[in-house]
mmCIF file of C-alpha atoms in Angstrom:
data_model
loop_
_atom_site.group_PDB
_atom_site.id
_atom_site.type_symbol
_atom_site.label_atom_id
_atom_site.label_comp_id
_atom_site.label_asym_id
_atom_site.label_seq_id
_atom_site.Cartn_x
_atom_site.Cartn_y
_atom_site.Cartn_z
ATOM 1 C CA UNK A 1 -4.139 22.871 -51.037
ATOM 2 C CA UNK A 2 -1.773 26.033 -50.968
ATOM 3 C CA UNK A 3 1.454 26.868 -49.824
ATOM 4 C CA UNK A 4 2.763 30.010 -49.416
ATOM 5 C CA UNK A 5 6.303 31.134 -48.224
ATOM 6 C CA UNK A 6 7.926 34.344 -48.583
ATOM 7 C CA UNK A 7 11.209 35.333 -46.252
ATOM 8 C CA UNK A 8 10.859 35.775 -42.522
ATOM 9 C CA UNK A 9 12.056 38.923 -41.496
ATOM 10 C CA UNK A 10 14.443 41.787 -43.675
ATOM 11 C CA UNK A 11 16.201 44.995 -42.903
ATOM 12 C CA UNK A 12 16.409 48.383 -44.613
ATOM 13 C CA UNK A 13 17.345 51.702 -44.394
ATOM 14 C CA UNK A 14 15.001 54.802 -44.506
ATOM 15 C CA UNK A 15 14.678 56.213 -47.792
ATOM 16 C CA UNK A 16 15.403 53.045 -49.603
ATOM 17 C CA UNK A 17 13.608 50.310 -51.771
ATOM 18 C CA UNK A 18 13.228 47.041 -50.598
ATOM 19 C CA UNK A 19 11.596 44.515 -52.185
ATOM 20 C CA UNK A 20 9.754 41.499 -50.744
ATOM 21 C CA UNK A 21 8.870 38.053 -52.471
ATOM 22 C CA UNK A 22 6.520 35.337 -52.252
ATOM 23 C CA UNK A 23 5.990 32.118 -53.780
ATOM 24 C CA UNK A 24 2.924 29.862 -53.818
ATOM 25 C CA UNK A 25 1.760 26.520 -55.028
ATOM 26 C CA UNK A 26 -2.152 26.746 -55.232
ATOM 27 C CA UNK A 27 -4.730 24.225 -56.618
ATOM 28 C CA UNK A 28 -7.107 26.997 -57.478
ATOM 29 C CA UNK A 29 -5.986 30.866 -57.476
ATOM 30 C CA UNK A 30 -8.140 34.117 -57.714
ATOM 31 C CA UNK A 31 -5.758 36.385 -57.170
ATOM 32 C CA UNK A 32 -2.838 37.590 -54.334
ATOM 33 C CA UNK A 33 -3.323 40.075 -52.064
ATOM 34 C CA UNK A 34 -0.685 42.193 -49.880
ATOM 35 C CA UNK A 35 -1.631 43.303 -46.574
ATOM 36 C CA UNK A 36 0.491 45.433 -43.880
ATOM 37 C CA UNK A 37 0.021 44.343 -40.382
ATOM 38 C CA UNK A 38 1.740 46.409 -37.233
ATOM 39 C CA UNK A 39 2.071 44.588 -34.069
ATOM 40 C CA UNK A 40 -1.025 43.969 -32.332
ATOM 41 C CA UNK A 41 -3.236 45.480 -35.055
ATOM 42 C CA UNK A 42 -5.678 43.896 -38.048
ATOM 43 C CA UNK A 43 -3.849 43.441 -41.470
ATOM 44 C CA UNK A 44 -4.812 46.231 -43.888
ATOM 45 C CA UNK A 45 -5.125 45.965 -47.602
ATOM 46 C CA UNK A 46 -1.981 47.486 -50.019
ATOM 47 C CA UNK A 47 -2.484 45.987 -52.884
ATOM 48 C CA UNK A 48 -3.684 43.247 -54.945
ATOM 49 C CA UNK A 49 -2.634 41.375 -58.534
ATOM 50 C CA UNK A 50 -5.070 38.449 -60.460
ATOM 51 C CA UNK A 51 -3.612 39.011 -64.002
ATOM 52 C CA UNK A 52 0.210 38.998 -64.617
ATOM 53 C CA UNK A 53 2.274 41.928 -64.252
ATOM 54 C CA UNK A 54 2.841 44.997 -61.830
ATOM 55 C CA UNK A 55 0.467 47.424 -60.129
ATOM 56 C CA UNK A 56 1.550 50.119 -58.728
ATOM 57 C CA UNK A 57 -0.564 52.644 -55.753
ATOM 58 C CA UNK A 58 1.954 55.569 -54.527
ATOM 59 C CA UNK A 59 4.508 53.994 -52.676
ATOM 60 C CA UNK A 60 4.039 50.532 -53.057
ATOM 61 C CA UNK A 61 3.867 48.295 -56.369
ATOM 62 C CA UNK A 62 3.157 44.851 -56.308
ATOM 63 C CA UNK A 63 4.380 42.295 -58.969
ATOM 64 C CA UNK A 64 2.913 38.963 -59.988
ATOM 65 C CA UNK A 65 3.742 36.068 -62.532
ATOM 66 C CA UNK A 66 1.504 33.221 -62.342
ATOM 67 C CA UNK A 67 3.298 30.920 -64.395
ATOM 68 C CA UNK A 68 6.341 31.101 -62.186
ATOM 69 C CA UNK A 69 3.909 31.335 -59.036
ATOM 70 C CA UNK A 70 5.975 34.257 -57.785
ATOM 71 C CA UNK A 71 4.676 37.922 -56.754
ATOM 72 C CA UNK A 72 7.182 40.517 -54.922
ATOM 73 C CA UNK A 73 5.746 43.617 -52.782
ATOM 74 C CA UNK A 74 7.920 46.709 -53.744
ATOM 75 C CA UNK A 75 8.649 49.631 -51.080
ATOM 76 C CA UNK A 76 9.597 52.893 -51.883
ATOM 77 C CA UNK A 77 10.503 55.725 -50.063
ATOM 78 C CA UNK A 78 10.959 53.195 -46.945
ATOM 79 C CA UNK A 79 9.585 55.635 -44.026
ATOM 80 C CA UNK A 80 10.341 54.526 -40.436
ATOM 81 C CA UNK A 81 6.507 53.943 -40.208
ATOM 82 C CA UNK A 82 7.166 51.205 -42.578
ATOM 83 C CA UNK A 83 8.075 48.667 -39.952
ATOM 84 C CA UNK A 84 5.520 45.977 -39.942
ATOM 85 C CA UNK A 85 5.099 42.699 -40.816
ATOM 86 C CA UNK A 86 4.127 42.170 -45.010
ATOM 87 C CA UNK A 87 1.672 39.547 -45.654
ATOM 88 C CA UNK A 88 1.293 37.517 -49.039
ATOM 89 C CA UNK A 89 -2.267 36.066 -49.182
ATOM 90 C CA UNK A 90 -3.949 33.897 -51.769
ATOM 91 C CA UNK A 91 -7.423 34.265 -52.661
ATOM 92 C CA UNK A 92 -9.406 30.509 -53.876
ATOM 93 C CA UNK A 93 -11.453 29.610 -56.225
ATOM 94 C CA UNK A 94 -14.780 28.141 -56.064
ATOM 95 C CA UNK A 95 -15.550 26.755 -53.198
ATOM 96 C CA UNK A 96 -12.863 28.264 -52.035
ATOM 97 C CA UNK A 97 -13.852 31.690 -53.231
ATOM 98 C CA UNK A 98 -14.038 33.232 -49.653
ATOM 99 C CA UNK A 99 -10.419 31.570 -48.530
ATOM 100 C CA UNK A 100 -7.839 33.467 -48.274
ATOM 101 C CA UNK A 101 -4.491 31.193 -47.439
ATOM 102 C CA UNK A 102 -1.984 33.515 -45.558
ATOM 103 C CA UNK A 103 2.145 33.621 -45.720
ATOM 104 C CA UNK A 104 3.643 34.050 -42.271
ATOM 105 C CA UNK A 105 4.420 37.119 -42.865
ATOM 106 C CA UNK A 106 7.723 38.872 -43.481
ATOM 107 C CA UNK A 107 8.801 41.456 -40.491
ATOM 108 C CA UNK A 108 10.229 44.309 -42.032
ATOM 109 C CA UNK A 109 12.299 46.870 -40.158
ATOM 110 C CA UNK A 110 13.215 49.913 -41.136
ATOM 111 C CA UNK A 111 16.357 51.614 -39.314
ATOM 112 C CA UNK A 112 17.325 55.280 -40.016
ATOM 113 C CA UNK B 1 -18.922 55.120 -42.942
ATOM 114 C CA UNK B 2 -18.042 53.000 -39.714
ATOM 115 C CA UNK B 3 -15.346 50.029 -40.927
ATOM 116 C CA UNK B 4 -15.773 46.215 -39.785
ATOM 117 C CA UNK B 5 -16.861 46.402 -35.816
ATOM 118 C CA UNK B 6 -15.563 43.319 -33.630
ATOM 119 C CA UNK B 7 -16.429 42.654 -29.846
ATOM 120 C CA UNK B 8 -15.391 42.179 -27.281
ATOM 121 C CA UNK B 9 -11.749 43.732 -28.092
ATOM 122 C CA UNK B 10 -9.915 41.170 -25.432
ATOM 123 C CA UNK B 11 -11.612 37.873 -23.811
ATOM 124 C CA UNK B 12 -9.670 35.855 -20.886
ATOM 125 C CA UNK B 13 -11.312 32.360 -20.422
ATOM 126 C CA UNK B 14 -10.869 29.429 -18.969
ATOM 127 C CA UNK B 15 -10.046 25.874 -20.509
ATOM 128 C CA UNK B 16 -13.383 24.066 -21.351
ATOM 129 C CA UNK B 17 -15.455 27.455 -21.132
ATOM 130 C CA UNK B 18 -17.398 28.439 -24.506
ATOM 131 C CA UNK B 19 -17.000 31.762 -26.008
ATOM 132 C CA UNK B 20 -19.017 34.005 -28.799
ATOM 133 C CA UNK B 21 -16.927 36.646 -30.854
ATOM 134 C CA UNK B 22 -18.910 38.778 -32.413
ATOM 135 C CA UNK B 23 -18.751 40.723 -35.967
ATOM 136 C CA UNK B 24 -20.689 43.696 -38.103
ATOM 137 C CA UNK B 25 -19.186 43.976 -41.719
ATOM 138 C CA UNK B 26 -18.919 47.093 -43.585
ATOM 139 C CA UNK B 27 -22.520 48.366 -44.605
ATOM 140 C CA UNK B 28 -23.344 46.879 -47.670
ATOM 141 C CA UNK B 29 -20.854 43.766 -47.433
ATOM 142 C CA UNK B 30 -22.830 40.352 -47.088
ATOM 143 C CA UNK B 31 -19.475 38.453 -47.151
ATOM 144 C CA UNK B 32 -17.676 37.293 -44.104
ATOM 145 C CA UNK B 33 -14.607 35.269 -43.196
ATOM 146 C CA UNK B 34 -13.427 34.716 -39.839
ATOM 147 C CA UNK B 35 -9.481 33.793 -39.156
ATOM 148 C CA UNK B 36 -7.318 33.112 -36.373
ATOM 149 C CA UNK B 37 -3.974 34.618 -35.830
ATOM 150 C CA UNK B 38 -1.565 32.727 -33.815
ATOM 151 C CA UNK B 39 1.357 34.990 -33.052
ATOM 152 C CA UNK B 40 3.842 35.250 -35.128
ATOM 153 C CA UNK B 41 1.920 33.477 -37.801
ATOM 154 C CA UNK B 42 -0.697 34.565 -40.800
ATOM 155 C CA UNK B 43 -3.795 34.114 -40.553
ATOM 156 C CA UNK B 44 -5.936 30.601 -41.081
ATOM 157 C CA UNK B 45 -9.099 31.008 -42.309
ATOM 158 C CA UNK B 46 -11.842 29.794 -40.251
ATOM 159 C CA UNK B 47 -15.237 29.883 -42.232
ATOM 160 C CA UNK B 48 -16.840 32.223 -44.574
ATOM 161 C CA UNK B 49 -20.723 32.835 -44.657
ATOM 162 C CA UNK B 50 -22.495 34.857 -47.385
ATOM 163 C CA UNK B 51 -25.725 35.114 -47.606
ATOM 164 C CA UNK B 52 -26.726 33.926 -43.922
ATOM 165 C CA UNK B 53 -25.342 30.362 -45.588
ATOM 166 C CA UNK B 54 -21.942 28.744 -44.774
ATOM 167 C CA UNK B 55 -19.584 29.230 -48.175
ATOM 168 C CA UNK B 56 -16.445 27.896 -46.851
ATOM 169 C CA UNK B 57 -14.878 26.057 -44.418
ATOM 170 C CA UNK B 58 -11.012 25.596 -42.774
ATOM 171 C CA UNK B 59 -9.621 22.672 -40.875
ATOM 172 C CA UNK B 60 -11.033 23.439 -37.278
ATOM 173 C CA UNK B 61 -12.726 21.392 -35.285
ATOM 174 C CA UNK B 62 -16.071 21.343 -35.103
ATOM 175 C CA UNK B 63 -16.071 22.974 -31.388
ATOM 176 C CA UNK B 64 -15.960 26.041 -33.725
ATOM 177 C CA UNK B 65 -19.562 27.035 -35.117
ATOM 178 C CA UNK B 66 -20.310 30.168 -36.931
ATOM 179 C CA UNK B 67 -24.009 31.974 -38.168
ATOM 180 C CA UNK B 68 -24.824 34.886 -39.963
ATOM 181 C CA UNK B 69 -27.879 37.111 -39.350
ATOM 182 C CA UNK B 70 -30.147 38.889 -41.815
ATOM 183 C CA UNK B 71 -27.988 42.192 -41.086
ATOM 184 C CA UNK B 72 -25.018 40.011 -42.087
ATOM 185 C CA UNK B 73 -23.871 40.466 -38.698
ATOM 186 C CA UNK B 74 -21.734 37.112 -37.379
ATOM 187 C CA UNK B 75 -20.714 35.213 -34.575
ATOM 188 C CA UNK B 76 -18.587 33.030 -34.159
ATOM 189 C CA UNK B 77 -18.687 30.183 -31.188
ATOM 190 C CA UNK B 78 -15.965 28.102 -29.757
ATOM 191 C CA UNK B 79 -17.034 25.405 -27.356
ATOM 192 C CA UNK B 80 -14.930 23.729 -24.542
ATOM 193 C CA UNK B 81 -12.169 25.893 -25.058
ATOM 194 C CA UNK B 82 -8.087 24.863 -25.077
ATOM 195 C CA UNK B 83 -4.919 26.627 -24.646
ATOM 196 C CA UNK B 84 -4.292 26.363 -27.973
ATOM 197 C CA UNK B 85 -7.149 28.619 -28.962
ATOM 198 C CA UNK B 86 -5.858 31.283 -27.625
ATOM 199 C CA UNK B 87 -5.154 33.474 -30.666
ATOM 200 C CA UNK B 88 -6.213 36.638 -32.436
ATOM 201 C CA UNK B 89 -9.729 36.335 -33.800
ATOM 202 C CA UNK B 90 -10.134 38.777 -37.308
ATOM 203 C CA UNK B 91 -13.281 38.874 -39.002
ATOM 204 C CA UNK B 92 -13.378 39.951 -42.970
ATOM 205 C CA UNK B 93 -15.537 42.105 -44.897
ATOM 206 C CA UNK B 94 -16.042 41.811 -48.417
ATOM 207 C CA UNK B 95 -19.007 42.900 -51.148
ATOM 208 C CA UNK B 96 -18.672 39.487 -53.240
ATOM 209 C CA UNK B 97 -18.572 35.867 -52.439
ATOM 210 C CA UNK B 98 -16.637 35.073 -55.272
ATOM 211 C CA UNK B 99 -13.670 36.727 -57.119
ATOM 212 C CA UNK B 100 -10.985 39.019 -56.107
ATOM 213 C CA UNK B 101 -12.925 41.345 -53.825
ATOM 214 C CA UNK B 102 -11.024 43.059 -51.032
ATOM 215 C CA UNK B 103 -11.658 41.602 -47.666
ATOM 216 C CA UNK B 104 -11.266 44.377 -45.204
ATOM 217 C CA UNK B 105 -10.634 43.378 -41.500
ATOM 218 C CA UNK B 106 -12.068 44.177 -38.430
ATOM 219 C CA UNK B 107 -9.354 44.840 -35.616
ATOM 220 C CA UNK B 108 -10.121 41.493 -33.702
ATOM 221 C CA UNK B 109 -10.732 40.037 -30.833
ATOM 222 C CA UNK B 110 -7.949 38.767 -28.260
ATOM 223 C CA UNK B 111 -8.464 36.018 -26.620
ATOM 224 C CA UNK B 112 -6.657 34.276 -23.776
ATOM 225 C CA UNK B 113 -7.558 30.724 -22.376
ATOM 226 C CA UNK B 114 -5.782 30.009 -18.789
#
């Protein structure tokens, strides 16, 4: 199975970086995937690692070491639009190819 | 080009009542995963069908039933409802069955059970 945990809520100011982790344990993994969800609303894709290392897409980078089973989400430029809840997702393998197991999400809020 | 399409938007039923969620992926996407959202959780996966077939499979019940249709189109059915289904419903678009493909989500379907 998988487990996933990454913190449950943090606090930053505008203009700053904050950085958000997640750890898994996976018996099969095909990559991790970041997703920002706003209350009430469907998740939507940031970003997205399957080899080691960090990817970066304007304001948000996403790190991941597989060995360690560790990833962090990266926010910079924090906006006040930024307030939403950060979920760390892993994607399976084989017959788990269409599974992705979900964190609980972190709530971030951002305070001027 | 029109995103993932969910209906009804919000559902209130009644304990033991059935219900049908319904889906259209992204054109082009035969992939599609359904999840429930429990507030203030992530989402659980559900089932995934590609192809019109059944790929995957999370620990429900089997009150919960899911098809696919040759437009890749899904529903997704929940028989003899309980309060504990109430949840967020998202359904998942993706081009691949397999590999890291982005899953984009539809904005879901609230549903309440009184």
């Amino acid at each position: 199975g998988q487990n996933i945990d990454q913190p449950t809520e943090m606090t930053a100011t505008e203009g700053a970086i904050v950085q958000i982790n997640c750890t898994y344990q996976t018996s099969g993994f095909n990559g991790l995937f970041w997703y920002q969800q706003h209350a009430g609303e469907a998740p939507t894709f940031l970003s997205y690692n399957v080899l080691d290392g960090l990817e970066e897409k304007g304001r948000f980078s996403s790190f991941l070491s597989r060995s360690k089973g560790y990833s962090y989400l990266l926010l910079k430029e924090l906006q006040m639009k930024d307030s939403a809840s950060y979920l760390c997702a892993v994607r399976g393998y084989n017959t788990n190819a269409g599974k992705s197991t979900f964190g609980d999400g972190t709530t971030l809020t951002v305070k001027p | 080009d029109a995103g993932v399409t969910q209906s009804p938007t919000h559902l209130i039923k009644t304990r033991g009542q059935q219900v049908t969620l319904r889906c259209s992926p992204i054109s082009g996407h035969k992939s599609v995963s359904w999840y429930q959202q429990v507030l203030g959780q992530g989402p659980q996966f559900i089932f995934q069908y590609y192809e019109k077939e059944e790929r995957g499979r999370g620990n429900f019940p089997d009150r919960f039933s899911a098809r696919q249709f040759p437009n890749y189109s899904s529903e997704l059915n929940v028989n003899a409802l309980l309060l504990g289904d109430s949840a967020l419903y998202l359904c998942a678009s993706s081009s691949g069955r397999q590999g890291p493909y982005e899953q984009y989500f539809g904005p879901g379907t609230r549903l309440t059970v009184t």
